[in-house]
Coordinates of C-alpha atoms and ligand atoms in Angstrom, one line a residue:
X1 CA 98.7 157.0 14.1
X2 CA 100.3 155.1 10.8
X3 CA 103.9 155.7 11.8
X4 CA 106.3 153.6 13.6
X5 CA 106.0 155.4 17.6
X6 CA 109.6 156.9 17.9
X7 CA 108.3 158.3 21.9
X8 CA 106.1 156.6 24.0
X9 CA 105.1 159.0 27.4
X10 CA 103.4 157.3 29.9
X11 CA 102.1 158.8 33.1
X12 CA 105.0 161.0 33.8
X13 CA 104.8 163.1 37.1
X14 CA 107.5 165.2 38.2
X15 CA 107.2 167.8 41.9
X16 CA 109.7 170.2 43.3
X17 CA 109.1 170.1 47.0
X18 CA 105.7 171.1 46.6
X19 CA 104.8 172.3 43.3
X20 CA 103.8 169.2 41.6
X21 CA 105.3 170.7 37.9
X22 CA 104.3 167.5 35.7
X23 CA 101.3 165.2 36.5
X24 CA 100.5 162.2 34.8
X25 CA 101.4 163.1 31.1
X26 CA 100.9 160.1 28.2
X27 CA 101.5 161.2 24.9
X28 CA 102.7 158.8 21.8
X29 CA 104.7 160.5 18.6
X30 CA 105.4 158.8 15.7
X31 CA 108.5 158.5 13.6
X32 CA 109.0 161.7 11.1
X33 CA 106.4 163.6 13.0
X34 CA 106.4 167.3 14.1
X35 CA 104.7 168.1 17.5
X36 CA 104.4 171.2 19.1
X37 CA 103.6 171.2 22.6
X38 CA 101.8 174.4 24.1
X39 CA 101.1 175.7 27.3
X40 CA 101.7 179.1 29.5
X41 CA 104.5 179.6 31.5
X42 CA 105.4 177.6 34.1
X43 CA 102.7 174.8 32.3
X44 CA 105.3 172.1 32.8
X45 CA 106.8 172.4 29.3
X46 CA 110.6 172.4 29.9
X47 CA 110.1 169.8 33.1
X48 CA 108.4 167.2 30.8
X49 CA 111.1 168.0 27.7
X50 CA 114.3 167.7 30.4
X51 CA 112.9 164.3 31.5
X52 CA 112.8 163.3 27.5
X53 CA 116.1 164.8 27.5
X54 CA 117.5 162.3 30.4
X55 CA 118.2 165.8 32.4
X56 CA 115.7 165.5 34.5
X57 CA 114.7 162.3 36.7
X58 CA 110.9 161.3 36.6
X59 CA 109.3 160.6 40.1
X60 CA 106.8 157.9 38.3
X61 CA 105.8 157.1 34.8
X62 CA 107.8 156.0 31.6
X63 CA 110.1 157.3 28.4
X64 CA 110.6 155.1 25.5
X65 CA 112.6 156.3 22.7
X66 CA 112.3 153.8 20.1
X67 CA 110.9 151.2 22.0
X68 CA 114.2 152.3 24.7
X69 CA 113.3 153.0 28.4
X70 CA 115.3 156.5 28.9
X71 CA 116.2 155.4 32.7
X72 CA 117.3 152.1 32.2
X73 CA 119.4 152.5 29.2
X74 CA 119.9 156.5 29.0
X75 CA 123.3 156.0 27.2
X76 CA 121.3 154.4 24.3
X77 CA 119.2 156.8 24.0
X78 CA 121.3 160.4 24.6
X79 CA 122.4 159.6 21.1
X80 CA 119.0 159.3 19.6
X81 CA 118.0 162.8 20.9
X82 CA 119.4 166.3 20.3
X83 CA 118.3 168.7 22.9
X84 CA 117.9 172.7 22.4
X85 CA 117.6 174.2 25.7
X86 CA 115.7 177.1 26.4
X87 CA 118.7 179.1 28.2
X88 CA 122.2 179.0 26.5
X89 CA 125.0 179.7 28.0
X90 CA 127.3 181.9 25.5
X91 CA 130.9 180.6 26.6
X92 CA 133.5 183.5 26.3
X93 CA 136.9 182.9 24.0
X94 CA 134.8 180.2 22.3
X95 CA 134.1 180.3 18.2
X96 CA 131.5 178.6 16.7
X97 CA 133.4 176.3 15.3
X98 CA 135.5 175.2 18.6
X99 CA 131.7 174.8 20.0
X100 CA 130.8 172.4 17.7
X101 CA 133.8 170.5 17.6
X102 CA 133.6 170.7 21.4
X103 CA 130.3 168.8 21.7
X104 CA 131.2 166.8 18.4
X105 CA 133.7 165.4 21.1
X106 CA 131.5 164.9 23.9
X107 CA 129.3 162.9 21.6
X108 CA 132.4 160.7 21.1
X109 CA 131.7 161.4 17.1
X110 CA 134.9 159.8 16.1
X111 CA 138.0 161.2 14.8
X112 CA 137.4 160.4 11.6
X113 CA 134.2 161.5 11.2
X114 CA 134.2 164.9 13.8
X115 CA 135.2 167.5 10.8
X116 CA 132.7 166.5 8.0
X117 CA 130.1 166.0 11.2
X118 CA 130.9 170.2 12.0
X119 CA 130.5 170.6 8.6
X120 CA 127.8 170.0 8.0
X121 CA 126.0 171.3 11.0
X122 CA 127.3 174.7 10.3
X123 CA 126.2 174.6 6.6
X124 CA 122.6 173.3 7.6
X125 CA 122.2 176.6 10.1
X126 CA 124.5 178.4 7.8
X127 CA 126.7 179.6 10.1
X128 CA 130.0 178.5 7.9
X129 CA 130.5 182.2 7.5
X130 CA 130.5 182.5 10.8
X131 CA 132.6 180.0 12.1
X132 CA 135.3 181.7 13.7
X133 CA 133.5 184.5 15.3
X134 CA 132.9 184.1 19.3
X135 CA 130.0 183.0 20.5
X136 CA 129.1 185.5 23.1
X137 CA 129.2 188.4 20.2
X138 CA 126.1 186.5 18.1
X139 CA 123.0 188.3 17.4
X140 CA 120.0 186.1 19.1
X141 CA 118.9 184.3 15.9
X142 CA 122.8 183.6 15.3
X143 CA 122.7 182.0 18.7
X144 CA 119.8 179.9 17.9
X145 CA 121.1 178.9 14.9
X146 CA 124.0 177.7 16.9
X147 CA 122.0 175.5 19.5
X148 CA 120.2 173.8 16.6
X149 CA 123.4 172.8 15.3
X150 CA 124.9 171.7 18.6
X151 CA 121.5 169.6 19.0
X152 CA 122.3 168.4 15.3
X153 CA 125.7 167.4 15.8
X154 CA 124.9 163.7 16.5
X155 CA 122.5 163.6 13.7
X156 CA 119.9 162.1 16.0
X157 CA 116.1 160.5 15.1
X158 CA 114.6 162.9 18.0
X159 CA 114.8 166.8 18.6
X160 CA 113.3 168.2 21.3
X161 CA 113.4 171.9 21.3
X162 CA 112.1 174.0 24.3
X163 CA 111.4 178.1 22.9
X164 CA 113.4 177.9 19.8
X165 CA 112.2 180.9 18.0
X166 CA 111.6 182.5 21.5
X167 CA 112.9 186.1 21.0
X168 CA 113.5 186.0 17.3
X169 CA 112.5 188.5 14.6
X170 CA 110.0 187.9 12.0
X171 CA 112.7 186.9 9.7
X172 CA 114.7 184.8 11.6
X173 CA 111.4 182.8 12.7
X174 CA 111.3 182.4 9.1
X175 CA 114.5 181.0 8.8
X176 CA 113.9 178.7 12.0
X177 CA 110.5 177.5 10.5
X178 CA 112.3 176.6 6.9
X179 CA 114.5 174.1 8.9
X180 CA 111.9 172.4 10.6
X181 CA 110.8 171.5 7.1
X182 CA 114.1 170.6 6.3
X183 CA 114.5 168.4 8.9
X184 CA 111.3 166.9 8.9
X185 CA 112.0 166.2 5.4
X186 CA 115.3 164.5 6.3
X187 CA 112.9 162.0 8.3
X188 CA 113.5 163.5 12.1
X189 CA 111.2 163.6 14.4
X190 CA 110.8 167.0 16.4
X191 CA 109.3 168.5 19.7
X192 CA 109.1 172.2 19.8
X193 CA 107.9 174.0 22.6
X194 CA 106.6 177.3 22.6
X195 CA 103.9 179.4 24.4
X196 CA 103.3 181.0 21.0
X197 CA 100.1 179.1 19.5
X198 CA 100.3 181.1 15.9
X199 CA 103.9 180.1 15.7
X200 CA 103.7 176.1 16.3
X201 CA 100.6 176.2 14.3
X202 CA 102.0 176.1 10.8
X203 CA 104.8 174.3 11.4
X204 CA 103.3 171.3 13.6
X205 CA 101.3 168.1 12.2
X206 CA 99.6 167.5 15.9
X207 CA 99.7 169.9 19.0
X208 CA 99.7 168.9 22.7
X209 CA 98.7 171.4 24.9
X210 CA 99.9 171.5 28.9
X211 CA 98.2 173.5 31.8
X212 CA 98.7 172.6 35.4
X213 CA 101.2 170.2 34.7
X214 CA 98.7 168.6 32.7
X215 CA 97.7 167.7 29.4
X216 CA 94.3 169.3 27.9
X217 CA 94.5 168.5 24.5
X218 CA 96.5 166.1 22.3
X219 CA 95.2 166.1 18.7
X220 CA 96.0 167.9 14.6
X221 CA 94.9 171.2 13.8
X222 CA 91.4 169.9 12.5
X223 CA 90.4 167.8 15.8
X224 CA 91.2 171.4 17.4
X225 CA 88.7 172.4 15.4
X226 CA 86.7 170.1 15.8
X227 CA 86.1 170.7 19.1
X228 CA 85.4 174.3 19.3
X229 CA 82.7 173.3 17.2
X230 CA 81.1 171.4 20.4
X231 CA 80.7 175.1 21.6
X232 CA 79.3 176.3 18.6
X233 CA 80.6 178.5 15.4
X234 CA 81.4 181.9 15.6
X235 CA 80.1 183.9 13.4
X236 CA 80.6 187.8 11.5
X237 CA 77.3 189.8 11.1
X238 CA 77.1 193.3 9.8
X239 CA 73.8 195.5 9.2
X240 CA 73.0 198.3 7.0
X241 CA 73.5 201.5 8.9
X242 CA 75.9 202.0 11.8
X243 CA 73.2 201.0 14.8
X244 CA 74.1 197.7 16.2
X245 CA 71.8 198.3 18.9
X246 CA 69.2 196.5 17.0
X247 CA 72.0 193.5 15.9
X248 CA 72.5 193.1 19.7
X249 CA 68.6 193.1 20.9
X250 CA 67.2 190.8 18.1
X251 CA 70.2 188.5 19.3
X252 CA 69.1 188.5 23.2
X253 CA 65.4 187.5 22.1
X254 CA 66.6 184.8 19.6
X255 CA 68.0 181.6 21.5
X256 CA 71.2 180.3 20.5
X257 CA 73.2 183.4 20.2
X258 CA 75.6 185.2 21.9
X259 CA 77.2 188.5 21.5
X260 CA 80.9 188.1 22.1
X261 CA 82.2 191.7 20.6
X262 CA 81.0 194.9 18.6
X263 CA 82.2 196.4 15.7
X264 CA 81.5 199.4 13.9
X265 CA 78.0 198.2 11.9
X266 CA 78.2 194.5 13.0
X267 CA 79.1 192.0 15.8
X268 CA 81.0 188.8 16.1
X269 CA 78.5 186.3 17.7
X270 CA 78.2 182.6 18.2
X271 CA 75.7 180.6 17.5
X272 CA 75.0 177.5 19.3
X273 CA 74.3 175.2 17.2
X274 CA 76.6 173.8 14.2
X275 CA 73.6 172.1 12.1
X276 CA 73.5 173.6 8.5
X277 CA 70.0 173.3 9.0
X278 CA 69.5 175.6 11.9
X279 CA 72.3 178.0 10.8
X280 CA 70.2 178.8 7.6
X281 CA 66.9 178.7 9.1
X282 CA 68.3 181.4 11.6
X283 CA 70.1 183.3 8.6
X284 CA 66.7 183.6 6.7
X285 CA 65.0 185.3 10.0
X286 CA 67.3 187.6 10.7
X287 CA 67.8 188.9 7.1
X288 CA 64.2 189.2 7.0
X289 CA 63.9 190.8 10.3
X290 CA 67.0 193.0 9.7
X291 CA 68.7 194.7 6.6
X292 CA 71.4 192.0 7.0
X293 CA 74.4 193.2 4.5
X294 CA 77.0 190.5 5.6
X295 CA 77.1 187.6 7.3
X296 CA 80.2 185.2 7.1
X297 CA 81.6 182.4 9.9
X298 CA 84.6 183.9 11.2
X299 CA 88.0 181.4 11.2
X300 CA 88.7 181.3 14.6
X301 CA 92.0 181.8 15.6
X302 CA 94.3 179.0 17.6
X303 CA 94.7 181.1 20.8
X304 CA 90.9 181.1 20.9
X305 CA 90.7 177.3 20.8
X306 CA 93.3 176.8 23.6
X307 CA 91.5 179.5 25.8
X308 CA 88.1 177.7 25.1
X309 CA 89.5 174.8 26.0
X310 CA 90.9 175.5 29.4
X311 CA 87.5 177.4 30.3
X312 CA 85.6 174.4 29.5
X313 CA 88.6 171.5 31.0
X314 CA 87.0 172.1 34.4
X315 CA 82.9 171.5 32.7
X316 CA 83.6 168.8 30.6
X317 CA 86.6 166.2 30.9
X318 CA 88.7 166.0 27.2
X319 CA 87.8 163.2 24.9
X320 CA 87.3 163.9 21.5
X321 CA 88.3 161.5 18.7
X322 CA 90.3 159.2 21.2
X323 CA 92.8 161.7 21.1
X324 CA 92.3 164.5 23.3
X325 CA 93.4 163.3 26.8
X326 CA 92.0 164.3 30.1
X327 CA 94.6 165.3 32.8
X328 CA 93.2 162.0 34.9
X329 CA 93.0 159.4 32.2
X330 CA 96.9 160.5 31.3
X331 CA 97.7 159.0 34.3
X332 CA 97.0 155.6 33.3
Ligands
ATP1 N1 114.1 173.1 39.4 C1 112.9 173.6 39.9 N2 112.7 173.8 41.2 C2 111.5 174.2 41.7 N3 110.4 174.4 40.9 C3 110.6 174.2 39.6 C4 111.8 173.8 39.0 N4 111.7 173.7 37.6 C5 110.4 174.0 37.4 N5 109.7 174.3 38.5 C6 108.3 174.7 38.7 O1 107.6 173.8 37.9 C7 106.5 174.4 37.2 C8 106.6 174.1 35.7 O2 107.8 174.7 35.2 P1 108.3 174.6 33.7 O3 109.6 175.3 33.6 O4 108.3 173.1 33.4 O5 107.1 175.3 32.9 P2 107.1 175.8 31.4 O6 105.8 175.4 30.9 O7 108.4 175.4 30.7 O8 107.2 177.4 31.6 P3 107.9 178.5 30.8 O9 107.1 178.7 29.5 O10 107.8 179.7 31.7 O11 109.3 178.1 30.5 C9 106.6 175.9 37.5 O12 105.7 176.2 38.6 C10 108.1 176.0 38.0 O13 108.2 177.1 38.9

């Protein structure tokens, strides 16, 4: 990592009674970065983001924010961090605008500076239009928009957001995603959860994913990659002719391969092995063996990484590139 670290995580655990929700999570992000962190429900995502967020007490393992240890000194660092809960609670008689000014207030913005601060949270979400209207009577996105601009209101360096775009149309997940480029843009540093892989993807420069409580993977897009490659590359094959009974049979005498799913004419496979080498050698038999019309390595998808690599978690224990860390060496 080249940037300054903004959060240092280091072997968090967290249990309720007896569900042990977080255990032993390390994880490092650097200033002006953009990290998505993944997992299925009930993975441990909002219990590891509440403890960021000072909600949440840690039974062992440390936060820094900005060098800061969040349980020592959690008044110096609730101003560095803007938190975007997963559940909002609409208030009734409120506008959008007494919201704002509300937790403008709390976060003892002064007098001075509390109107140009609401300001200009409700022209980043653009909500100005909307500023008198009650909160309880916004569409979802609206409301959204209107927790992103609460977590705003303190301008702070870190934003932690559990589900933002959970429950959004495609446009307004649009809209979300163009302020996380504005906002990375501005410098800040963000944490989005989401169980949505496709929708963190794009928007995210590393992704951590949880499972158990755990963490499975920690790494960019292209380590991801990376490592599905350890399992070898998928691959798109189609035949003359609408018989892929042949496809399928010269694949179960050829070592290496392995039907995963048939298609009209073709099947997506994998093959083993990654070497160019071996992938062309194998090419030239099969078009000779079969009328092979096309043959292409299919771009596998970023819910097919994270389900590989909780099938294989269990075989093989996570350590690719120095980034990926296993659920017992994130204890240390
Ligand atoms: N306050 C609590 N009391 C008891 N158990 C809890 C509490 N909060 C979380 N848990 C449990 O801890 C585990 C992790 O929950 P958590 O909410 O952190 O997961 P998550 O990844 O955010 O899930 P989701 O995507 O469904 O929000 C779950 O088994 C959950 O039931």
């Amino acid at each position: 990592m080249t940037e300054p670290i903004l959060l240092e995580v280091s072997g968090l655990s967290k249990s309720f009674d007896q569900v042990k929700a977080v255990s032993g999570v390390s994880f490092q992000i650097g200033k002006g970065q953009v990290v998505g962190l993944i997992g299925a429900n009930g993975a441990g995502k909002t219990t590891t983001m509440r403890m960021l967020a000072t909600l949440e007490l840690a039974d062992s393992g440390s936060i820094l924010i900005n060098g800061i240890n969040t349980v020592d000194h959690p008044h110096e660092v609730r101003p560095l961090i803007g938190w975007m809960p997963d559940y909002f609670h609409p208030y009734k008689n409120t506008s959008v605008r007494e919201y704002l000014d509300f937790f403008a207030r709390a976060y003892d913005i002064p007098g001075s500076r509390l109107l140009s601060a609401v300001n200009e949270v409700l022209d980043f979400t653009e909500l100005g239009e909307l500023q008198t209207r009650l909160i309880n009577k916004l569409s979802k996105g609206q409301t959204q928009r209107l927790c992103l601009a609460r977590a705003l209101i303190s301008d702070p360096e870190l934003l932690i957001l559990d589900e933002p775009a959970a429950g959004l149309d495609p446009k307004a997940r649009m809209e979300f995603k163009n302020l996380v480029h504005l906002l990375k843009a501005r410098g800040k540093t963000l944490l989005i959860s989401s169980h949505i892989l496709s929708e963190l993807g794009e928007m995210c420069d590393s992704l951590i994913f949880m499972d158990g409580g755990s963490i499975v993977h920690d790494g960019d897009k292209s380590s991801l990659l990376h490592r599905q490659e350890e399992t070898g590359w998928p691959f798109e094959v189609k035949i003359a002719g609408e018989n892929t009974d042949l496809l399928e049979e010269w694949m179960a005498i050829h070592p290496g391969w392995k039907v995963r799913s048939v298609q009209e004419n073709g099947v997506t496979a994998t093959f083993s092995s990654c070497e160019p080498e071996l992938v062309a050698r194998e090419l030239r038999q099969l078009s000779a063996d079969l009328p092979v019309i096309e043959f292409h390595r299919s771009e596998r998808r970023l819910e097919e990484a994270f389900v590989d690599i909780l099938l294989h978690k269990d075989k093989k224990p996570a350590s690719a590139s120095g980034q990926t860390v296993s659920p017992s060496s994130s204890a240390s």
